[in-house]
Amino acid sequence: MAAGLIESKLQQLGLDQDPEAFVAGLPPHIKRRVEALQDLQKSKDELESKFRKEKAELEAKYEKLYAPLYSERSQIVAGDKAVPPKEGEPADPADVKGIPEFWATVLLKCDITAELIKDKDFEVLKFLTNITSEQDFEDGAPRGFTLKFHFAENPYFTNTVLEKKYVMLPEDEGVLEKAVGTKIEWKEGKDVTVKLMKKKPKKGAKADAKPQMKTEKVESFFNFFSPPEVPGEDASIDEEEMEELQALIEADYEVGATIREKLVAKAVSWYTGEAIEDEPYYFGGDDEDEEGFEDEEDEDEEDDGKAKGQKGEQPPECKQQ
């Protein structure tokens, strides 16, 4: 059977060749023009590299300017800085300090983070006192960012700060090299990322035989600190596994970027709900089942003037821009 037009064209394009061999095989008049385009592309890439560096420096400059504001925010949330009552307001209750559950509320009001939080997680997140973000540099070039989750003393783990670091490739700011999280030092019996499974003794076992115990991983917000590993170039992994891993890595990065770019930046707006109103509304798309949909014109004829094809507004989704 003769090869299709596209298949035949792809063979002519030399997809199995390396780029240098492909260019070398072009007719001289085409090769000369392609080389001129390559020179232009090189100049553009140099400018883009300079842009990324200057952009990162500008962001770092303003991060330093934001820092005192974030620090004061943290003090108010924790109750370390008093906000005097307004005229006519009663005195603050003595047993309420700062804004209880502030950051837990922020995380719950954003869809991207809320879907990770389980009932047991919320009890732990009540002790979350602050989330901070820092841009990381190496030799003056941006290399990603680090999120820091600050916790008050609590009955769950001994860490006071849990970190999540996203390391980007030095030659390409937009490509993730790896993500690294803090090892959580859980107190005995308090690990919310696992459940304890008890296996009954086999028939015929001694009456005083102890049941076997094992732990099983469960869904939890705190799995965020145990991110999927980016496989090395020599890793042996099939296509399906790679696609699943890629989806996990992308989802993990989306959570981190959302926390950095949205929740840390506008925490009080998420607490009050203002940020939710600012998020775009989605009216369905490729993920919706198209079965059962009718042509608008047909529906219009049947409804005789009723609103056609109208769908209710979907709840806003916190999504990386």
mmCIF file with all atom_site columns, C-alpha atoms in Angstrom, residues 192-308:
data_model
loop_
_atom_site.group_PDB
_atom_site.id
_atom_site.type_symbol
_atom_site.label_atom_id
_atom_site.label_alt_id
_atom_site.label_comp_id
_atom_site.label_asym_id
_atom_site.label_entity_id
_atom_site.label_seq_id
_atom_site.pdbx_PDB_ins_code
_atom_site.Cartn_x
_atom_site.Cartn_y
_atom_site.Cartn_z
_atom_site.occupancy
_atom_site.B_iso_or_equiv
_atom_site.pdbx_formal_charge
_atom_site.auth_seq_id
_atom_site.auth_comp_id
_atom_site.auth_asym_id
_atom_site.auth_atom_id
_atom_site.pdbx_PDB_model_num
ATOM 1   C CA . VAL A 1 192 ? -1.826  11.309  58.604 1.00 0.00 ? 192 VAL A CA 1
ATOM 2   C CA . THR A 1 193 ? -0.305  10.092  55.313 1.00 0.00 ? 193 THR A CA 1
ATOM 3   C CA . VAL A 1 194 ? -0.673  6.413   56.263 1.00 0.00 ? 194 VAL A CA 1
ATOM 4   C CA . LYS A 1 195 ? -3.218  4.144   57.869 1.00 0.00 ? 195 LYS A CA 1
ATOM 5   C CA . LEU A 1 196 ? -2.428  1.193   60.081 1.00 0.00 ? 196 LEU A CA 1
ATOM 6   C CA . MET A 1 197 ? -3.596  -2.175  58.765 1.00 0.00 ? 197 MET A CA 1
ATOM 7   C CA . LYS A 1 198 ? -4.015  -5.159  61.055 1.00 0.00 ? 198 LYS A CA 1
ATOM 8   C CA . LYS A 1 199 ? -3.733  -8.686  59.708 1.00 0.00 ? 199 LYS A CA 1
ATOM 9   C CA . LYS A 1 200 ? -5.430  -11.399 61.749 1.00 0.00 ? 200 LYS A CA 1
ATOM 10  C CA . PRO A 1 201 ? -3.321  -14.422 62.742 1.00 0.00 ? 201 PRO A CA 1
ATOM 11  C CA . LYS A 1 202 ? -3.690  -17.442 60.472 1.00 0.00 ? 202 LYS A CA 1
ATOM 12  C CA . LYS A 1 203 ? -5.859  -20.343 61.503 1.00 0.00 ? 203 LYS A CA 1
ATOM 13  C CA . GLY A 1 204 ? -3.983  -22.722 63.729 1.00 0.00 ? 204 GLY A CA 1
ATOM 14  C CA . ALA A 1 205 ? -1.716  -19.978 65.087 1.00 0.00 ? 205 ALA A CA 1
ATOM 15  C CA . LYS A 1 206 ? -1.073  -19.783 68.810 1.00 0.00 ? 206 LYS A CA 1
ATOM 16  C CA . ALA A 1 207 ? -3.815  -18.159 70.826 1.00 0.00 ? 207 ALA A CA 1
ATOM 17  C CA . ASP A 1 208 ? -1.457  -15.498 72.092 1.00 0.00 ? 208 ASP A CA 1
ATOM 18  C CA . ALA A 1 209 ? -0.009  -14.753 68.645 1.00 0.00 ? 209 ALA A CA 1
ATOM 19  C CA . LYS A 1 210 ? 0.103   -11.037 67.938 1.00 0.00 ? 210 LYS A CA 1
ATOM 20  C CA . PRO A 1 211 ? -1.622  -9.767  64.779 1.00 0.00 ? 211 PRO A CA 1
ATOM 21  C CA . GLN A 1 212 ? 0.704   -8.511  62.069 1.00 0.00 ? 212 GLN A CA 1
ATOM 22  C CA . MET A 1 213 ? 0.652   -4.771  61.494 1.00 0.00 ? 213 MET A CA 1
ATOM 23  C CA . LYS A 1 214 ? 1.489   -2.837  58.355 1.00 0.00 ? 214 LYS A CA 1
ATOM 24  C CA . THR A 1 215 ? 1.037   0.721   57.100 1.00 0.00 ? 215 THR A CA 1
ATOM 25  C CA . GLU A 1 216 ? -0.610  1.731   53.850 1.00 0.00 ? 216 GLU A CA 1
ATOM 26  C CA . LYS A 1 217 ? -0.291  5.107   52.107 1.00 0.00 ? 217 LYS A CA 1
ATOM 27  C CA . VAL A 1 218 ? -3.438  7.233   51.960 1.00 0.00 ? 218 VAL A CA 1
ATOM 28  C CA . GLU A 1 219 ? -4.301  10.500  50.222 1.00 0.00 ? 219 GLU A CA 1
ATOM 29  C CA . SER A 1 220 ? -3.208  13.521  52.207 1.00 0.00 ? 220 SER A CA 1
ATOM 30  C CA . PHE A 1 221 ? -2.189  17.137  51.726 1.00 0.00 ? 221 PHE A CA 1
ATOM 31  C CA . PHE A 1 222 ? 1.099   16.267  53.407 1.00 0.00 ? 222 PHE A CA 1
ATOM 32  C CA . ASN A 1 223 ? 2.056   13.958  50.526 1.00 0.00 ? 223 ASN A CA 1
ATOM 33  C CA . PHE A 1 224 ? 2.864   17.295  48.866 1.00 0.00 ? 224 PHE A CA 1
ATOM 34  C CA . PHE A 1 225 ? 6.191   17.114  50.695 1.00 0.00 ? 225 PHE A CA 1
ATOM 35  C CA . SER A 1 226 ? 7.006   13.748  49.078 1.00 0.00 ? 226 SER A CA 1
ATOM 36  C CA . PRO A 1 227 ? 6.883   14.768  45.395 1.00 0.00 ? 227 PRO A CA 1
ATOM 37  C CA . PRO A 1 228 ? 7.212   12.371  42.443 1.00 0.00 ? 228 PRO A CA 1
ATOM 38  C CA . GLU A 1 229 ? 10.796  12.016  41.278 1.00 0.00 ? 229 GLU A CA 1
ATOM 39  C CA . VAL A 1 230 ? 11.796  13.214  37.823 1.00 0.00 ? 230 VAL A CA 1
ATOM 40  C CA . PRO A 1 231 ? 13.435  10.190  36.125 1.00 0.00 ? 231 PRO A CA 1
ATOM 41  C CA . GLY A 1 232 ? 16.989  10.484  34.851 1.00 0.00 ? 232 GLY A CA 1
ATOM 42  C CA . GLU A 1 233 ? 17.863  10.279  31.166 1.00 0.00 ? 233 GLU A CA 1
ATOM 43  C CA . ASP A 1 234 ? 18.982  6.653   31.526 1.00 0.00 ? 234 ASP A CA 1
ATOM 44  C CA . ALA A 1 235 ? 15.877  5.544   33.451 1.00 0.00 ? 235 ALA A CA 1
ATOM 45  C CA . SER A 1 236 ? 14.024  2.587   31.942 1.00 0.00 ? 236 SER A CA 1
ATOM 46  C CA . ILE A 1 237 ? 10.327  3.441   31.907 1.00 0.00 ? 237 ILE A CA 1
ATOM 47  C CA . ASP A 1 238 ? 7.587   2.579   29.438 1.00 0.00 ? 238 ASP A CA 1
ATOM 48  C CA . GLU A 1 239 ? 5.424   5.152   27.670 1.00 0.00 ? 239 GLU A CA 1
ATOM 49  C CA . GLU A 1 240 ? 2.310   4.637   29.800 1.00 0.00 ? 240 GLU A CA 1
ATOM 50  C CA . GLU A 1 241 ? 4.252   4.945   33.050 1.00 0.00 ? 241 GLU A CA 1
ATOM 51  C CA . MET A 1 242 ? 5.995   8.037   31.709 1.00 0.00 ? 242 MET A CA 1
ATOM 52  C CA . GLU A 1 243 ? 2.658   9.683   30.858 1.00 0.00 ? 243 GLU A CA 1
ATOM 53  C CA . GLU A 1 244 ? 1.289   8.935   34.331 1.00 0.00 ? 244 GLU A CA 1
ATOM 54  C CA . LEU A 1 245 ? 4.456   10.254  35.977 1.00 0.00 ? 245 LEU A CA 1
ATOM 55  C CA . GLN A 1 246 ? 4.409   13.366  33.789 1.00 0.00 ? 246 GLN A CA 1
ATOM 56  C CA . ALA A 1 247 ? 0.819   14.073  34.852 1.00 0.00 ? 247 ALA A CA 1
ATOM 57  C CA . LEU A 1 248 ? 1.769   13.707  38.533 1.00 0.00 ? 248 LEU A CA 1
ATOM 58  C CA . ILE A 1 249 ? 4.782   16.002  38.152 1.00 0.00 ? 249 ILE A CA 1
ATOM 59  C CA . GLU A 1 250 ? 2.740   18.653  36.313 1.00 0.00 ? 250 GLU A CA 1
ATOM 60  C CA . ALA A 1 251 ? -0.041  18.497  38.921 1.00 0.00 ? 251 ALA A CA 1
ATOM 61  C CA . ASP A 1 252 ? 2.492   18.810  41.743 1.00 0.00 ? 252 ASP A CA 1
ATOM 62  C CA . TYR A 1 253 ? 4.124   21.830  40.106 1.00 0.00 ? 253 TYR A CA 1
ATOM 63  C CA . GLU A 1 254 ? 0.723   23.448  39.534 1.00 0.00 ? 254 GLU A CA 1
ATOM 64  C CA . VAL A 1 255 ? 0.002   23.206  43.270 1.00 0.00 ? 255 VAL A CA 1
ATOM 65  C CA . GLY A 1 256 ? 3.374   24.740  44.147 1.00 0.00 ? 256 GLY A CA 1
ATOM 66  C CA . ALA A 1 257 ? 3.054   27.554  41.602 1.00 0.00 ? 257 ALA A CA 1
ATOM 67  C CA . THR A 1 258 ? -0.498  28.293  42.757 1.00 0.00 ? 258 THR A CA 1
ATOM 68  C CA . ILE A 1 259 ? 0.594   28.604  46.378 1.00 0.00 ? 259 ILE A CA 1
ATOM 69  C CA . ARG A 1 260 ? 3.509   30.864  45.419 1.00 0.00 ? 260 ARG A CA 1
ATOM 70  C CA . GLU A 1 261 ? 1.832   33.081  42.832 1.00 0.00 ? 261 GLU A CA 1
ATOM 71  C CA . LYS A 1 262 ? -1.678  33.300  44.255 1.00 0.00 ? 262 LYS A CA 1
ATOM 72  C CA . LEU A 1 263 ? -2.080  32.247  47.869 1.00 0.00 ? 263 LEU A CA 1
ATOM 73  C CA . VAL A 1 264 ? 1.085   33.785  49.325 1.00 0.00 ? 264 VAL A CA 1
ATOM 74  C CA . ALA A 1 265 ? 0.676   36.887  47.180 1.00 0.00 ? 265 ALA A CA 1
ATOM 75  C CA . LYS A 1 266 ? -2.990  37.514  48.074 1.00 0.00 ? 266 LYS A CA 1
ATOM 76  C CA . ALA A 1 267 ? -3.635  35.522  51.223 1.00 0.00 ? 267 ALA A CA 1
ATOM 77  C CA . VAL A 1 268 ? -6.218  37.848  52.780 1.00 0.00 ? 268 VAL A CA 1
ATOM 78  C CA . SER A 1 269 ? -8.160  37.990  49.495 1.00 0.00 ? 269 SER A CA 1
ATOM 79  C CA . TRP A 1 270 ? -8.434  34.199  49.540 1.00 0.00 ? 270 TRP A CA 1
ATOM 80  C CA . TYR A 1 271 ? -9.396  34.248  53.228 1.00 0.00 ? 271 TYR A CA 1
ATOM 81  C CA . THR A 1 272 ? -12.252 36.685  52.566 1.00 0.00 ? 272 THR A CA 1
ATOM 82  C CA . GLY A 1 273 ? -13.244 35.098  49.252 1.00 0.00 ? 273 GLY A CA 1
ATOM 83  C CA . GLU A 1 274 ? -12.457 38.159  47.102 1.00 0.00 ? 274 GLU A CA 1
ATOM 84  C CA . ALA A 1 275 ? -9.837  36.197  45.152 1.00 0.00 ? 275 ALA A CA 1
ATOM 85  C CA . ILE A 1 276 ? -12.394 33.512  44.321 1.00 0.00 ? 276 ILE A CA 1
ATOM 86  C CA . GLU A 1 277 ? -14.570 36.135  42.647 1.00 0.00 ? 277 GLU A CA 1
ATOM 87  C CA . ASP A 1 278 ? -11.544 37.279  40.613 1.00 0.00 ? 278 ASP A CA 1
ATOM 88  C CA . GLU A 1 279 ? -10.935 33.782  39.242 1.00 0.00 ? 279 GLU A CA 1
ATOM 89  C CA . PRO A 1 280 ? -12.273 32.899  35.765 1.00 0.00 ? 280 PRO A CA 1
ATOM 90  C CA . TYR A 1 281 ? -15.439 30.889  35.426 1.00 0.00 ? 281 TYR A CA 1
ATOM 91  C CA . TYR A 1 282 ? -15.416 27.725  33.329 1.00 0.00 ? 282 TYR A CA 1
ATOM 92  C CA . PHE A 1 283 ? -18.327 26.609  31.202 1.00 0.00 ? 283 PHE A CA 1
ATOM 93  C CA . GLY A 1 284 ? -17.163 23.120  30.415 1.00 0.00 ? 284 GLY A CA 1
ATOM 94  C CA . GLY A 1 285 ? -14.893 21.976  27.612 1.00 0.00 ? 285 GLY A CA 1
ATOM 95  C CA . ASP A 1 286 ? -13.027 18.948  26.368 1.00 0.00 ? 286 ASP A CA 1
ATOM 96  C CA . ASP A 1 287 ? -13.516 17.109  29.650 1.00 0.00 ? 287 ASP A CA 1
ATOM 97  C CA . GLU A 1 288 ? -17.298 17.152  29.419 1.00 0.00 ? 288 GLU A CA 1
ATOM 98  C CA . ASP A 1 289 ? -19.184 14.288  27.878 1.00 0.00 ? 289 ASP A CA 1
ATOM 99  C CA . GLU A 1 290 ? -20.641 15.564  24.619 1.00 0.00 ? 290 GLU A CA 1
ATOM 100 C CA . GLU A 1 291 ? -23.236 12.828  24.432 1.00 0.00 ? 291 GLU A CA 1
ATOM 101 C CA . GLY A 1 292 ? -26.752 14.209  24.666 1.00 0.00 ? 292 GLY A CA 1
ATOM 102 C CA . PHE A 1 293 ? -25.914 17.671  23.324 1.00 0.00 ? 293 PHE A CA 1
ATOM 103 C CA . GLU A 1 294 ? -28.150 18.892  20.515 1.00 0.00 ? 294 GLU A CA 1
ATOM 104 C CA . ASP A 1 295 ? -27.634 21.418  17.767 1.00 0.00 ? 295 ASP A CA 1
ATOM 105 C CA . GLU A 1 296 ? -28.541 24.884  19.008 1.00 0.00 ? 296 GLU A CA 1
ATOM 106 C CA . GLU A 1 297 ? -30.812 25.527  16.049 1.00 0.00 ? 297 GLU A CA 1
ATOM 107 C CA . ASP A 1 298 ? -32.782 22.327  16.682 1.00 0.00 ? 298 ASP A CA 1
ATOM 108 C CA . GLU A 1 299 ? -33.080 23.166  20.368 1.00 0.00 ? 299 GLU A CA 1
ATOM 109 C CA . ASP A 1 300 ? -34.182 26.683  19.521 1.00 0.00 ? 300 ASP A CA 1
ATOM 110 C CA . GLU A 1 301 ? -36.991 25.354  17.368 1.00 0.00 ? 301 GLU A CA 1
ATOM 111 C CA . GLU A 1 302 ? -38.134 22.971  20.106 1.00 0.00 ? 302 GLU A CA 1
ATOM 112 C CA . ASP A 1 303 ? -37.986 25.568  22.888 1.00 0.00 ? 303 ASP A CA 1
ATOM 113 C CA . ASP A 1 304 ? -39.695 28.235  20.751 1.00 0.00 ? 304 ASP A CA 1
ATOM 114 C CA . GLY A 1 305 ? -37.865 31.243  22.074 1.00 0.00 ? 305 GLY A CA 1
ATOM 115 C CA . LYS A 1 306 ? -36.483 29.828  25.326 1.00 0.00 ? 306 LYS A CA 1
ATOM 116 C CA . ALA A 1 307 ? -32.816 30.405  26.178 1.00 0.00 ? 307 ALA A CA 1
ATOM 117 C CA . LYS A 1 308 ? -30.738 28.097  24.025 1.00 0.00 ? 308 LYS A CA 1
#
